[in-house]
Every structure is written in structure tokens, then in C-alpha cells.
Amino acid sequence: MGLWPPAVADAASPTDAETVVLPGHRLFLPVVTRHTPGACPQQSQATFAAVPVQGPPSSRQAAQHPDLNLALRGYVPTSALLTLVDVDGPTDSDPPQLADLFSPPRLPPFTAAYQVYDWDWQCAPDGCRGAPIAFPPVTLLELAADPGEPLTVPDRATSIWTGHLKAMVLYAESRRITLAYTREDTAAVGYLVHLEGICVDVNLLALYRQLDSAGRTHLPALRGDEVLGTAADARFQVAIRDTGSFMDPRSRKDWWQGY
């Protein structure tokens, strides 16, 4: 593991209103956004660590992988309670806590709920977008934020590497990031958090792009209290997964313990 010095970020990614054609895919950026995101910071003094990836790298380019890049799936609004919910089933003693997105941790107002589209891996060599996931009823949650406020990594007790590193960046672009709570280059193992509509720190984004281009033998990693970016405006979205399955991000006993 080493600290990587600040680097100049690449050109900004397309806005949420655009559709970008990638080889073999049409990238569906969500059309449900009801507001224009604010400008993202173009400079940063932050430095970030990198850790070795455990096992082989992803067999697909991350930008074209629907388990890593949520824009490939997309999502649609749904009517649901915009409050914490109490769900049945076992409770993990150490899941990522979404209140830790904020410093100090807090329970923000929930402003909208969405259903992420499923992915059909059988319909074509690279699969294709399916219907919205019906269960659980909410798979992406919009949280209120103060425009420009720092956002930190949802924390848990378990580290993935020395130095209290808790999560590894599986995918990043200027306004979205995907975090894994293992060192494996897959969404199929452990917890995964998708953040949409944020401003990813430009140095973190530059490091991710550098390591992705170098073959993904190493990827950026973050501490539980580390700032990964800022709120682009007054709201952003979060999805959380467990061993590949999308979970309900409103679940009190899992992701909002103590609230």
C-alpha cells in the first residue's frame, strides 16, 4: 500500500442528461433527475491509498459492467415511505452505516425513492437491461444534503487492509462512485455501496483512472472517516448491495443502526 500524490483530473464525464454510446452498450444515464447538479470542485489537496486487488480483475471493463457502473442499469422513481423501515430477517453485526456519509453522522431527510433496473445476463453476450427490481420495493434512496458538504465513506468495524482502510473503489467517474467492502474486483462478494449525483474528489478520480488503465492489479482504498467527495447540490442517491443483491437502503436494523 502506498499514498498516491495528487494528480490532475481527466476531463469531466458527460452530464446526467446525456446518453453515451460505448462499445457494445448504450449507457442509460438516469432521466429521472429533477434538478441540475452544481459545479464540482476542480482542485483537491487530498491524497489516497491504493491496495492490491485480491484475485483476478474484472473480466469486463468497469465502465461497461452493469454491476459496477449503475448508469448502465438506470432506475425509475417509485412511491414508497420516505422513512426508515423495520424489515424482518437476520441482522449482520457489522454492515456499512449510511449515517457515516455525513460528518458528524446523521439521519438525513429522505427525499425520493427509486427502483434500480435488473440485469438479464442471458439475453445477449453482455446481457441487457431488465425490468425494475420489485423486491425489495426500494433499491435506491435519495438523501437530502447541504450543497458542497463533504461526504465520507460509510464506516464499519472490519478493515480490508492496514491503516484502517475500509472500502475499495471499484468504479468512479465525476458524479458517481462504487465502493466494495472487500479487496475483490466483483460485486458478488460482500457489501457494495453505489453513490450517485455526488462530486467525486478529483484526485481520487484521477488515481482510479490511472489504476484502472494499468490493469486493476491495485485500486484506490479509503478509510471509514475519509472524504471521498462532496454533495453536488441538495440531494444525492445511495444504493447498497449484499453479495450482489440490491437491499432496501431504508432498513433501520441494517444501515441506520441506532436511529
Short mmCIF file of N, CA and C in Angstrom, two decimals, residues 44-221:
data_model
loop_
_atom_site.label_atom_id
_atom_site.label_comp_id
_atom_site.label_asym_id
_atom_site.label_seq_id
_atom_site.Cartn_x
_atom_site.Cartn_y
_atom_site.Cartn_z
N SER A 44 -8.00 19.67 -5.59
CA SER A 44 -8.03 18.98 -4.31
C SER A 44 -6.61 18.86 -3.78
N GLN A 45 -6.47 18.89 -2.47
CA GLN A 45 -5.19 18.65 -1.82
C GLN A 45 -5.11 17.24 -1.24
N ALA A 46 -6.14 16.44 -1.44
CA ALA A 46 -6.21 15.12 -0.81
C ALA A 46 -5.28 14.13 -1.51
N THR A 47 -4.75 13.19 -0.73
CA THR A 47 -4.02 12.04 -1.26
C THR A 47 -4.74 10.78 -0.81
N PHE A 48 -4.59 9.71 -1.58
CA PHE A 48 -5.33 8.49 -1.33
C PHE A 48 -4.43 7.27 -1.43
N ALA A 49 -4.80 6.23 -0.72
CA ALA A 49 -4.05 4.98 -0.72
C ALA A 49 -4.54 4.07 -1.84
N ALA A 50 -3.70 3.10 -2.19
CA ALA A 50 -4.08 2.04 -3.12
C ALA A 50 -3.73 0.71 -2.47
N VAL A 51 -4.55 -0.31 -2.73
CA VAL A 51 -4.32 -1.64 -2.17
C VAL A 51 -4.30 -2.66 -3.30
N PRO A 52 -3.61 -3.79 -3.09
CA PRO A 52 -3.63 -4.84 -4.11
C PRO A 52 -5.00 -5.52 -4.17
N VAL A 53 -5.45 -5.77 -5.39
CA VAL A 53 -6.72 -6.46 -5.58
C VAL A 53 -6.52 -7.94 -5.31
N GLN A 54 -7.45 -8.53 -4.59
CA GLN A 54 -7.39 -9.96 -4.27
C GLN A 54 -8.11 -10.73 -5.38
N GLY A 55 -7.40 -11.66 -6.01
CA GLY A 55 -8.00 -12.43 -7.09
C GLY A 55 -7.88 -11.72 -8.42
N PRO A 56 -8.47 -12.28 -9.46
CA PRO A 56 -8.34 -11.70 -10.81
C PRO A 56 -9.14 -10.42 -10.95
N PRO A 57 -8.71 -9.53 -11.86
CA PRO A 57 -9.50 -8.33 -12.12
C PRO A 57 -10.80 -8.68 -12.84
N SER A 58 -11.71 -7.73 -12.87
CA SER A 58 -12.99 -7.93 -13.54
C SER A 58 -12.77 -8.34 -15.00
N SER A 59 -13.61 -9.26 -15.48
CA SER A 59 -13.49 -9.73 -16.86
C SER A 59 -14.05 -8.73 -17.86
N ARG A 60 -14.77 -7.73 -17.39
CA ARG A 60 -15.33 -6.68 -18.25
C ARG A 60 -14.73 -5.34 -17.86
N GLN A 61 -14.64 -4.43 -18.83
CA GLN A 61 -14.24 -3.08 -18.49
C GLN A 61 -15.25 -2.51 -17.51
N ALA A 62 -14.74 -1.84 -16.48
CA ALA A 62 -15.62 -1.38 -15.40
C ALA A 62 -16.71 -0.45 -15.91
N ALA A 63 -16.38 0.44 -16.84
CA ALA A 63 -17.38 1.39 -17.34
C ALA A 63 -18.51 0.69 -18.08
N GLN A 64 -18.27 -0.54 -18.55
CA GLN A 64 -19.27 -1.30 -19.29
C GLN A 64 -19.83 -2.46 -18.48
N HIS A 65 -19.58 -2.44 -17.17
CA HIS A 65 -20.03 -3.54 -16.31
C HIS A 65 -21.24 -3.08 -15.51
N PRO A 66 -22.42 -3.67 -15.73
CA PRO A 66 -23.63 -3.21 -15.05
C PRO A 66 -23.66 -3.47 -13.55
N ASP A 67 -22.73 -4.28 -13.04
CA ASP A 67 -22.64 -4.45 -11.59
C ASP A 67 -21.75 -3.40 -10.95
N LEU A 68 -20.96 -2.69 -11.75
CA LEU A 68 -20.06 -1.68 -11.22
C LEU A 68 -20.52 -0.27 -11.57
N ASN A 69 -20.99 -0.08 -12.78
CA ASN A 69 -21.45 1.23 -13.26
C ASN A 69 -22.97 1.25 -13.26
N LEU A 70 -23.56 1.89 -12.26
CA LEU A 70 -25.01 1.86 -12.10
C LEU A 70 -25.73 2.56 -13.24
N ALA A 71 -25.05 3.43 -13.98
CA ALA A 71 -25.69 4.12 -15.10
C ALA A 71 -26.13 3.16 -16.19
N LEU A 72 -25.46 2.02 -16.33
CA LEU A 72 -25.87 1.04 -17.33
C LEU A 72 -27.24 0.48 -17.03
N ARG A 73 -27.55 0.31 -15.76
CA ARG A 73 -28.86 -0.20 -15.36
C ARG A 73 -29.90 0.91 -15.39
N GLY A 74 -29.59 2.05 -14.78
CA GLY A 74 -30.57 3.11 -14.61
C GLY A 74 -31.57 2.78 -13.52
N TYR A 75 -32.52 3.68 -13.29
CA TYR A 75 -33.51 3.49 -12.24
C TYR A 75 -34.70 4.39 -12.50
N VAL A 76 -35.82 4.04 -11.87
CA VAL A 76 -37.07 4.78 -12.06
C VAL A 76 -37.65 5.13 -10.70
N PRO A 77 -38.38 6.26 -10.60
CA PRO A 77 -38.97 6.63 -9.31
C PRO A 77 -40.08 5.67 -8.93
N THR A 78 -40.29 5.53 -7.63
CA THR A 78 -41.36 4.69 -7.12
C THR A 78 -41.99 5.36 -5.91
N SER A 79 -43.25 5.01 -5.64
CA SER A 79 -43.94 5.52 -4.47
C SER A 79 -43.64 4.61 -3.29
N ALA A 80 -43.08 5.17 -2.23
CA ALA A 80 -42.72 4.39 -1.06
C ALA A 80 -42.59 5.33 0.13
N LEU A 81 -42.65 4.76 1.33
CA LEU A 81 -42.45 5.55 2.53
C LEU A 81 -41.05 6.14 2.54
N LEU A 82 -40.95 7.43 2.75
CA LEU A 82 -39.65 8.10 2.81
C LEU A 82 -39.22 8.23 4.27
N THR A 83 -39.17 7.07 4.92
CA THR A 83 -38.77 6.97 6.32
C THR A 83 -37.97 5.69 6.49
N LEU A 84 -37.33 5.53 7.64
CA LEU A 84 -36.73 4.25 7.96
C LEU A 84 -37.81 3.19 8.05
N VAL A 85 -37.46 1.96 7.66
CA VAL A 85 -38.41 0.85 7.75
C VAL A 85 -37.78 -0.27 8.56
N ASP A 86 -38.63 -1.03 9.23
CA ASP A 86 -38.19 -2.18 10.01
C ASP A 86 -38.51 -3.44 9.23
N VAL A 87 -37.47 -4.14 8.80
CA VAL A 87 -37.64 -5.33 7.98
C VAL A 87 -37.30 -6.56 8.80
N ASP A 88 -37.87 -7.69 8.40
CA ASP A 88 -37.61 -8.96 9.07
C ASP A 88 -36.29 -9.55 8.59
N GLY A 89 -35.85 -10.58 9.29
CA GLY A 89 -34.67 -11.30 8.86
C GLY A 89 -33.49 -11.07 9.78
N PRO A 90 -32.41 -11.84 9.56
CA PRO A 90 -31.21 -11.71 10.40
C PRO A 90 -30.53 -10.37 10.20
N THR A 91 -29.75 -9.98 11.19
CA THR A 91 -29.04 -8.71 11.16
C THR A 91 -27.55 -8.96 11.27
N ASP A 92 -26.79 -8.44 10.32
CA ASP A 92 -25.34 -8.52 10.39
C ASP A 92 -24.86 -7.59 11.50
N SER A 93 -23.85 -8.02 12.23
CA SER A 93 -23.33 -7.20 13.33
C SER A 93 -22.42 -6.08 12.84
N ASP A 94 -22.03 -6.09 11.55
CA ASP A 94 -21.03 -5.12 11.09
C ASP A 94 -21.29 -4.67 9.65
N PRO A 95 -22.47 -4.16 9.34
CA PRO A 95 -22.71 -3.65 7.99
C PRO A 95 -22.26 -2.19 7.86
N PRO A 96 -22.01 -1.70 6.66
CA PRO A 96 -21.70 -0.27 6.49
C PRO A 96 -22.87 0.59 6.98
N GLN A 97 -22.54 1.70 7.62
CA GLN A 97 -23.55 2.58 8.18
C GLN A 97 -23.68 3.85 7.34
N LEU A 98 -24.87 4.04 6.78
CA LEU A 98 -25.07 5.15 5.84
C LEU A 98 -25.08 6.51 6.53
N ALA A 99 -25.34 6.55 7.84
CA ALA A 99 -25.25 7.83 8.55
C ALA A 99 -23.84 8.40 8.48
N ASP A 100 -22.84 7.52 8.29
CA ASP A 100 -21.45 7.96 8.24
C ASP A 100 -21.09 8.64 6.92
N LEU A 101 -22.03 8.71 5.98
CA LEU A 101 -21.79 9.54 4.80
C LEU A 101 -21.58 10.99 5.19
N PHE A 102 -22.12 11.37 6.36
CA PHE A 102 -22.06 12.75 6.82
C PHE A 102 -21.15 12.85 8.04
N SER A 103 -20.58 14.03 8.23
CA SER A 103 -19.72 14.27 9.39
C SER A 103 -20.16 15.56 10.09
N PRO A 104 -20.66 15.42 11.35
CA PRO A 104 -20.87 14.18 12.10
C PRO A 104 -22.00 13.35 11.51
N PRO A 105 -22.04 12.05 11.87
CA PRO A 105 -23.09 11.18 11.32
C PRO A 105 -24.48 11.71 11.66
N ARG A 106 -25.42 11.52 10.72
CA ARG A 106 -26.79 11.96 10.96
C ARG A 106 -27.75 11.16 10.09
N LEU A 107 -29.01 11.22 10.47
CA LEU A 107 -30.09 10.67 9.66
C LEU A 107 -30.69 11.82 8.86
N PRO A 108 -30.44 11.88 7.54
CA PRO A 108 -30.96 13.00 6.75
C PRO A 108 -32.40 12.74 6.33
N PRO A 109 -33.12 13.76 5.91
CA PRO A 109 -34.42 13.52 5.28
C PRO A 109 -34.25 12.69 4.01
N PHE A 110 -35.19 11.77 3.79
CA PHE A 110 -35.25 11.02 2.54
C PHE A 110 -36.17 11.78 1.59
N THR A 111 -35.69 12.10 0.40
CA THR A 111 -36.44 12.98 -0.50
C THR A 111 -37.06 12.26 -1.69
N ALA A 112 -36.62 11.06 -2.01
CA ALA A 112 -37.21 10.31 -3.12
C ALA A 112 -36.74 8.86 -3.03
N ALA A 113 -37.52 7.97 -3.66
CA ALA A 113 -37.18 6.55 -3.69
C ALA A 113 -37.24 6.06 -5.13
N TYR A 114 -36.40 5.08 -5.45
CA TYR A 114 -36.29 4.57 -6.81
C TYR A 114 -36.16 3.05 -6.80
N GLN A 115 -36.44 2.47 -7.97
CA GLN A 115 -36.18 1.06 -8.22
C GLN A 115 -35.12 0.95 -9.31
N VAL A 116 -34.02 0.27 -9.00
CA VAL A 116 -32.96 0.03 -9.97
C VAL A 116 -33.42 -1.07 -10.93
N TYR A 117 -33.05 -0.95 -12.19
CA TYR A 117 -33.37 -1.99 -13.16
C TYR A 117 -32.54 -3.24 -12.91
N ASP A 118 -33.16 -4.39 -13.08
CA ASP A 118 -32.45 -5.66 -13.04
C ASP A 118 -31.60 -5.79 -14.30
N TRP A 119 -30.71 -6.79 -14.29
CA TRP A 119 -29.87 -7.05 -15.47
C TRP A 119 -30.03 -8.51 -15.87
N ASP A 120 -30.41 -8.72 -17.13
CA ASP A 120 -30.60 -10.06 -17.68
C ASP A 120 -29.32 -10.50 -18.37
N TRP A 121 -28.60 -11.44 -17.76
CA TRP A 121 -27.33 -11.89 -18.31
C TRP A 121 -27.50 -12.92 -19.42
N GLN A 122 -28.74 -13.38 -19.67
CA GLN A 122 -28.97 -14.44 -20.64
C GLN A 122 -29.41 -13.93 -22.01
N CYS A 123 -29.81 -12.67 -22.12
CA CYS A 123 -30.43 -12.20 -23.36
C CYS A 123 -29.43 -11.86 -24.45
N ALA A 124 -28.16 -11.69 -24.10
CA ALA A 124 -27.12 -11.31 -25.06
C ALA A 124 -25.77 -11.63 -24.43
N PRO A 125 -24.69 -11.64 -25.22
CA PRO A 125 -23.38 -11.96 -24.64
C PRO A 125 -23.01 -11.10 -23.44
N ASP A 126 -23.36 -9.81 -23.46
CA ASP A 126 -23.09 -8.93 -22.33
C ASP A 126 -24.32 -8.64 -21.50
N GLY A 127 -25.42 -9.34 -21.78
CA GLY A 127 -26.64 -9.11 -21.04
C GLY A 127 -27.37 -7.87 -21.53
N CYS A 128 -28.52 -7.58 -20.92
CA CYS A 128 -29.30 -6.40 -21.26
C CYS A 128 -30.16 -6.01 -20.07
N ARG A 129 -30.63 -4.78 -20.11
CA ARG A 129 -31.41 -4.26 -19.01
C ARG A 129 -32.76 -4.94 -18.92
N GLY A 130 -33.15 -5.34 -17.71
CA GLY A 130 -34.43 -5.98 -17.49
C GLY A 130 -35.45 -5.02 -16.91
N ALA A 131 -36.42 -5.57 -16.19
CA ALA A 131 -37.45 -4.76 -15.55
C ALA A 131 -36.93 -4.18 -14.24
N PRO A 132 -37.58 -3.15 -13.71
CA PRO A 132 -37.18 -2.65 -12.39
C PRO A 132 -37.29 -3.75 -11.33
N ILE A 133 -36.33 -3.79 -10.43
CA ILE A 133 -36.35 -4.77 -9.35
C ILE A 133 -37.53 -4.45 -8.43
N ALA A 134 -38.43 -5.43 -8.26
CA ALA A 134 -39.66 -5.21 -7.50
C ALA A 134 -39.50 -5.47 -6.01
N PHE A 135 -38.54 -6.32 -5.64
CA PHE A 135 -38.32 -6.62 -4.22
C PHE A 135 -36.83 -6.63 -3.94
N PRO A 136 -36.42 -5.85 -2.95
CA PRO A 136 -37.25 -5.01 -2.08
C PRO A 136 -37.87 -3.84 -2.85
N PRO A 137 -38.88 -3.18 -2.26
CA PRO A 137 -39.61 -2.15 -3.01
C PRO A 137 -38.80 -0.91 -3.32
N VAL A 138 -37.73 -0.66 -2.56
CA VAL A 138 -36.84 0.47 -2.81
C VAL A 138 -35.42 -0.07 -2.90
N THR A 139 -34.71 0.28 -3.98
CA THR A 139 -33.33 -0.16 -4.14
C THR A 139 -32.36 1.00 -4.34
N LEU A 140 -32.88 2.22 -4.41
CA LEU A 140 -32.05 3.42 -4.48
C LEU A 140 -32.79 4.52 -3.73
N LEU A 141 -32.09 5.20 -2.83
CA LEU A 141 -32.71 6.18 -1.96
C LEU A 141 -32.04 7.53 -2.13
N GLU A 142 -32.85 8.57 -2.23
CA GLU A 142 -32.31 9.93 -2.35
C GLU A 142 -32.27 10.58 -0.97
N LEU A 143 -31.10 11.13 -0.62
CA LEU A 143 -30.88 11.75 0.67
C LEU A 143 -30.69 13.25 0.51
N ALA A 144 -31.24 14.02 1.45
CA ALA A 144 -31.02 15.46 1.46
C ALA A 144 -29.61 15.76 1.96
N ALA A 145 -29.01 16.81 1.42
CA ALA A 145 -27.65 17.20 1.80
C ALA A 145 -27.52 18.71 1.66
N ASP A 146 -26.47 19.24 2.27
CA ASP A 146 -26.13 20.65 2.07
C ASP A 146 -25.22 20.74 0.85
N PRO A 147 -25.55 21.54 -0.14
CA PRO A 147 -24.69 21.63 -1.33
C PRO A 147 -23.24 21.92 -0.96
N GLY A 148 -22.34 21.11 -1.49
CA GLY A 148 -20.92 21.30 -1.25
C GLY A 148 -20.39 20.67 0.02
N GLU A 149 -21.24 20.06 0.85
CA GLU A 149 -20.73 19.49 2.09
C GLU A 149 -19.91 18.23 1.81
N PRO A 150 -18.85 17.98 2.60
CA PRO A 150 -18.04 16.78 2.39
C PRO A 150 -18.85 15.52 2.67
N LEU A 151 -18.58 14.48 1.89
CA LEU A 151 -19.19 13.17 2.08
C LEU A 151 -18.09 12.17 2.38
N THR A 152 -18.33 11.32 3.38
CA THR A 152 -17.32 10.37 3.81
C THR A 152 -17.80 8.94 3.59
N VAL A 153 -16.89 8.00 3.74
CA VAL A 153 -17.17 6.59 3.46
C VAL A 153 -18.08 6.01 4.54
N PRO A 154 -19.18 5.34 4.18
CA PRO A 154 -19.96 4.61 5.18
C PRO A 154 -19.06 3.62 5.92
N ASP A 155 -18.99 3.75 7.23
CA ASP A 155 -17.98 3.03 8.00
C ASP A 155 -18.52 1.70 8.52
N ARG A 156 -17.60 0.82 8.86
CA ARG A 156 -17.87 -0.42 9.58
C ARG A 156 -16.61 -0.77 10.35
N ALA A 157 -16.68 -1.76 11.22
CA ALA A 157 -15.52 -2.10 12.06
C ALA A 157 -14.43 -2.81 11.26
N THR A 158 -14.82 -3.67 10.33
CA THR A 158 -13.86 -4.52 9.61
C THR A 158 -13.04 -3.71 8.61
N SER A 159 -11.73 -3.90 8.64
CA SER A 159 -10.84 -3.27 7.66
C SER A 159 -10.50 -4.27 6.56
N ILE A 160 -10.17 -3.74 5.38
CA ILE A 160 -9.75 -4.60 4.28
C ILE A 160 -8.23 -4.58 4.10
N TRP A 161 -7.54 -3.66 4.81
CA TRP A 161 -6.09 -3.53 4.69
C TRP A 161 -5.60 -2.73 5.89
N THR A 162 -4.30 -2.71 6.09
CA THR A 162 -3.74 -1.94 7.19
C THR A 162 -4.03 -0.46 7.02
N GLY A 163 -3.92 0.29 8.12
CA GLY A 163 -4.20 1.71 8.07
C GLY A 163 -5.68 2.03 8.17
N HIS A 164 -6.47 1.08 8.67
CA HIS A 164 -7.91 1.26 8.86
C HIS A 164 -8.64 1.54 7.54
N LEU A 165 -8.14 0.96 6.46
CA LEU A 165 -8.82 1.10 5.17
C LEU A 165 -10.04 0.18 5.16
N LYS A 166 -11.19 0.74 4.80
CA LYS A 166 -12.45 0.01 4.93
C LYS A 166 -13.09 -0.37 3.60
N ALA A 167 -12.84 0.39 2.54
CA ALA A 167 -13.53 0.16 1.27
C ALA A 167 -12.59 0.42 0.10
N MET A 168 -12.83 -0.30 -0.99
CA MET A 168 -12.03 -0.16 -2.21
C MET A 168 -12.93 0.38 -3.33
N VAL A 169 -12.38 1.25 -4.16
CA VAL A 169 -13.14 1.86 -5.25
C VAL A 169 -13.15 0.91 -6.44
N LEU A 170 -14.34 0.39 -6.78
CA LEU A 170 -14.48 -0.48 -7.94
C LEU A 170 -14.77 0.30 -9.21
N TYR A 171 -15.41 1.47 -9.07
CA TYR A 171 -15.71 2.28 -10.24
C TYR A 171 -15.89 3.72 -9.79
N ALA A 172 -15.45 4.65 -10.64
CA ALA A 172 -15.65 6.07 -10.34
C ALA A 172 -15.69 6.87 -11.63
N GLU A 173 -16.53 7.87 -11.64
CA GLU A 173 -16.50 8.94 -12.62
C GLU A 173 -16.84 10.21 -11.87
N SER A 174 -16.97 11.32 -12.56
CA SER A 174 -17.02 12.59 -11.84
C SER A 174 -18.20 12.71 -10.89
N ARG A 175 -19.33 12.03 -11.19
CA ARG A 175 -20.53 12.20 -10.37
C ARG A 175 -21.08 10.89 -9.82
N ARG A 176 -20.30 9.84 -9.84
CA ARG A 176 -20.75 8.59 -9.22
C ARG A 176 -19.54 7.77 -8.80
N ILE A 177 -19.74 6.91 -7.79
CA ILE A 177 -18.66 6.06 -7.31
C ILE A 177 -19.27 4.77 -6.77
N THR A 178 -18.54 3.67 -6.91
CA THR A 178 -18.95 2.37 -6.40
C THR A 178 -17.87 1.86 -5.46
N LEU A 179 -18.26 1.54 -4.22
CA LEU A 179 -17.33 1.11 -3.19
C LEU A 179 -17.60 -0.35 -2.82
N ALA A 180 -16.54 -1.14 -2.72
CA ALA A 180 -16.64 -2.53 -2.25
C ALA A 180 -15.99 -2.63 -0.88
N TYR A 181 -16.56 -3.46 -0.03
CA TYR A 181 -16.03 -3.65 1.31
C TYR A 181 -15.22 -4.94 1.41
N THR A 182 -14.62 -5.32 0.28
CA THR A 182 -13.60 -6.37 0.20
C THR A 182 -12.53 -5.86 -0.75
N ARG A 183 -11.48 -6.67 -0.99
CA ARG A 183 -10.48 -6.33 -1.99
C ARG A 183 -10.69 -7.11 -3.28
N GLU A 184 -11.86 -7.70 -3.45
CA GLU A 184 -12.15 -8.45 -4.67
C GLU A 184 -12.82 -7.55 -5.69
N ASP A 185 -12.45 -7.74 -6.95
CA ASP A 185 -12.94 -6.89 -8.04
C ASP A 185 -14.27 -7.43 -8.57
N THR A 186 -15.26 -7.46 -7.69
CA THR A 186 -16.55 -8.01 -8.04
C THR A 186 -17.61 -7.47 -7.10
N ALA A 187 -18.85 -7.42 -7.60
CA ALA A 187 -19.98 -7.05 -6.75
C ALA A 187 -20.61 -8.26 -6.08
N ALA A 188 -20.12 -9.46 -6.40
CA ALA A 188 -20.77 -10.69 -5.95
C ALA A 188 -20.35 -11.11 -4.54
N VAL A 189 -19.36 -10.43 -3.96
CA VAL A 189 -18.84 -10.81 -2.65
C VAL A 189 -18.94 -9.61 -1.71
N GLY A 190 -19.54 -9.81 -0.55
CA GLY A 190 -19.56 -8.76 0.46
C GLY A 190 -20.49 -7.61 0.13
N TYR A 191 -20.27 -6.50 0.84
CA TYR A 191 -21.11 -5.32 0.68
C TYR A 191 -20.58 -4.42 -0.43
N LEU A 192 -21.52 -3.71 -1.07
CA LEU A 192 -21.20 -2.76 -2.13
C LEU A 192 -22.09 -1.54 -1.94
N VAL A 193 -21.53 -0.35 -2.09
CA VAL A 193 -22.30 0.89 -2.00
C VAL A 193 -22.12 1.67 -3.29
N HIS A 194 -23.25 2.07 -3.90
CA HIS A 194 -23.25 2.97 -5.06
C HIS A 194 -23.69 4.35 -4.59
N LEU A 195 -22.94 5.38 -4.96
CA LEU A 195 -23.33 6.77 -4.71
C LEU A 195 -23.50 7.47 -6.05
N GLU A 196 -24.64 8.12 -6.24
CA GLU A 196 -24.98 8.79 -7.48
C GLU A 196 -25.22 10.27 -7.22
N GLY A 197 -24.85 11.11 -8.18
CA GLY A 197 -25.15 12.53 -8.08
C GLY A 197 -24.28 13.28 -7.10
N ILE A 198 -23.05 12.79 -6.87
CA ILE A 198 -22.11 13.48 -5.99
C ILE A 198 -20.96 14.01 -6.83
N CYS A 199 -20.10 14.80 -6.21
CA CYS A 199 -18.86 15.24 -6.84
C CYS A 199 -17.72 14.40 -6.26
N VAL A 200 -17.19 13.48 -7.03
CA VAL A 200 -16.08 12.65 -6.57
C VAL A 200 -14.81 13.51 -6.54
N ASP A 201 -14.04 13.39 -5.47
CA ASP A 201 -12.78 14.14 -5.36
C ASP A 201 -11.94 13.92 -6.61
N VAL A 202 -11.43 15.01 -7.19
CA VAL A 202 -10.73 14.91 -8.47
C VAL A 202 -9.45 14.09 -8.37
N ASN A 203 -8.78 14.12 -7.22
CA ASN A 203 -7.57 13.31 -7.07
C ASN A 203 -7.89 11.83 -6.91
N LEU A 204 -8.99 11.54 -6.23
CA LEU A 204 -9.43 10.15 -6.13
C LEU A 204 -9.83 9.63 -7.51
N LEU A 205 -10.52 10.44 -8.28
CA LEU A 205 -10.92 10.04 -9.63
C LEU A 205 -9.70 9.82 -10.52
N ALA A 206 -8.72 10.72 -10.43
CA ALA A 206 -7.51 10.57 -11.24
C ALA A 206 -6.75 9.29 -10.88
N LEU A 207 -6.66 8.99 -9.58
CA LEU A 207 -5.98 7.77 -9.15
C LEU A 207 -6.73 6.54 -9.64
N TYR A 208 -8.06 6.56 -9.51
CA TYR A 208 -8.84 5.42 -10.01
C TYR A 208 -8.59 5.20 -11.50
N ARG A 209 -8.63 6.26 -12.29
CA ARG A 209 -8.44 6.11 -13.73
C ARG A 209 -7.04 5.60 -14.06
N GLN A 210 -6.05 6.06 -13.31
CA GLN A 210 -4.68 5.60 -13.52
C GLN A 210 -4.57 4.10 -13.26
N LEU A 211 -5.12 3.65 -12.14
CA LEU A 211 -5.00 2.24 -11.77
C LEU A 211 -5.89 1.35 -12.63
N ASP A 212 -7.04 1.85 -13.03
CA ASP A 212 -7.90 1.10 -13.95
C ASP A 212 -7.20 0.88 -15.28
N SER A 213 -6.56 1.92 -15.80
CA SER A 213 -5.84 1.81 -17.08
C SER A 213 -4.63 0.89 -16.97
N ALA A 214 -4.06 0.78 -15.76
CA ALA A 214 -2.87 -0.04 -15.55
C ALA A 214 -3.19 -1.52 -15.34
N GLY A 215 -4.47 -1.89 -15.42
CA GLY A 215 -4.81 -3.30 -15.32
C GLY A 215 -5.53 -3.73 -14.06
N ARG A 216 -5.80 -2.79 -13.14
CA ARG A 216 -6.60 -3.06 -11.94
C ARG A 216 -5.96 -4.10 -11.01
N THR A 217 -4.64 -4.20 -11.02
CA THR A 217 -3.99 -5.04 -10.01
C THR A 217 -4.02 -4.36 -8.64
N HIS A 218 -4.10 -3.04 -8.64
CA HIS A 218 -4.33 -2.23 -7.45
C HIS A 218 -5.49 -1.29 -7.73
N LEU A 219 -6.21 -0.92 -6.67
CA LEU A 219 -7.29 0.05 -6.79
C LEU A 219 -7.28 0.96 -5.56
N PRO A 220 -7.85 2.17 -5.67
CA PRO A 220 -7.87 3.07 -4.51
C PRO A 220 -8.65 2.47 -3.35
N ALA A 221 -8.22 2.81 -2.13
CA ALA A 221 -8.92 2.36 -0.93
C ALA A 221 -9.07 3.54 0.02
#
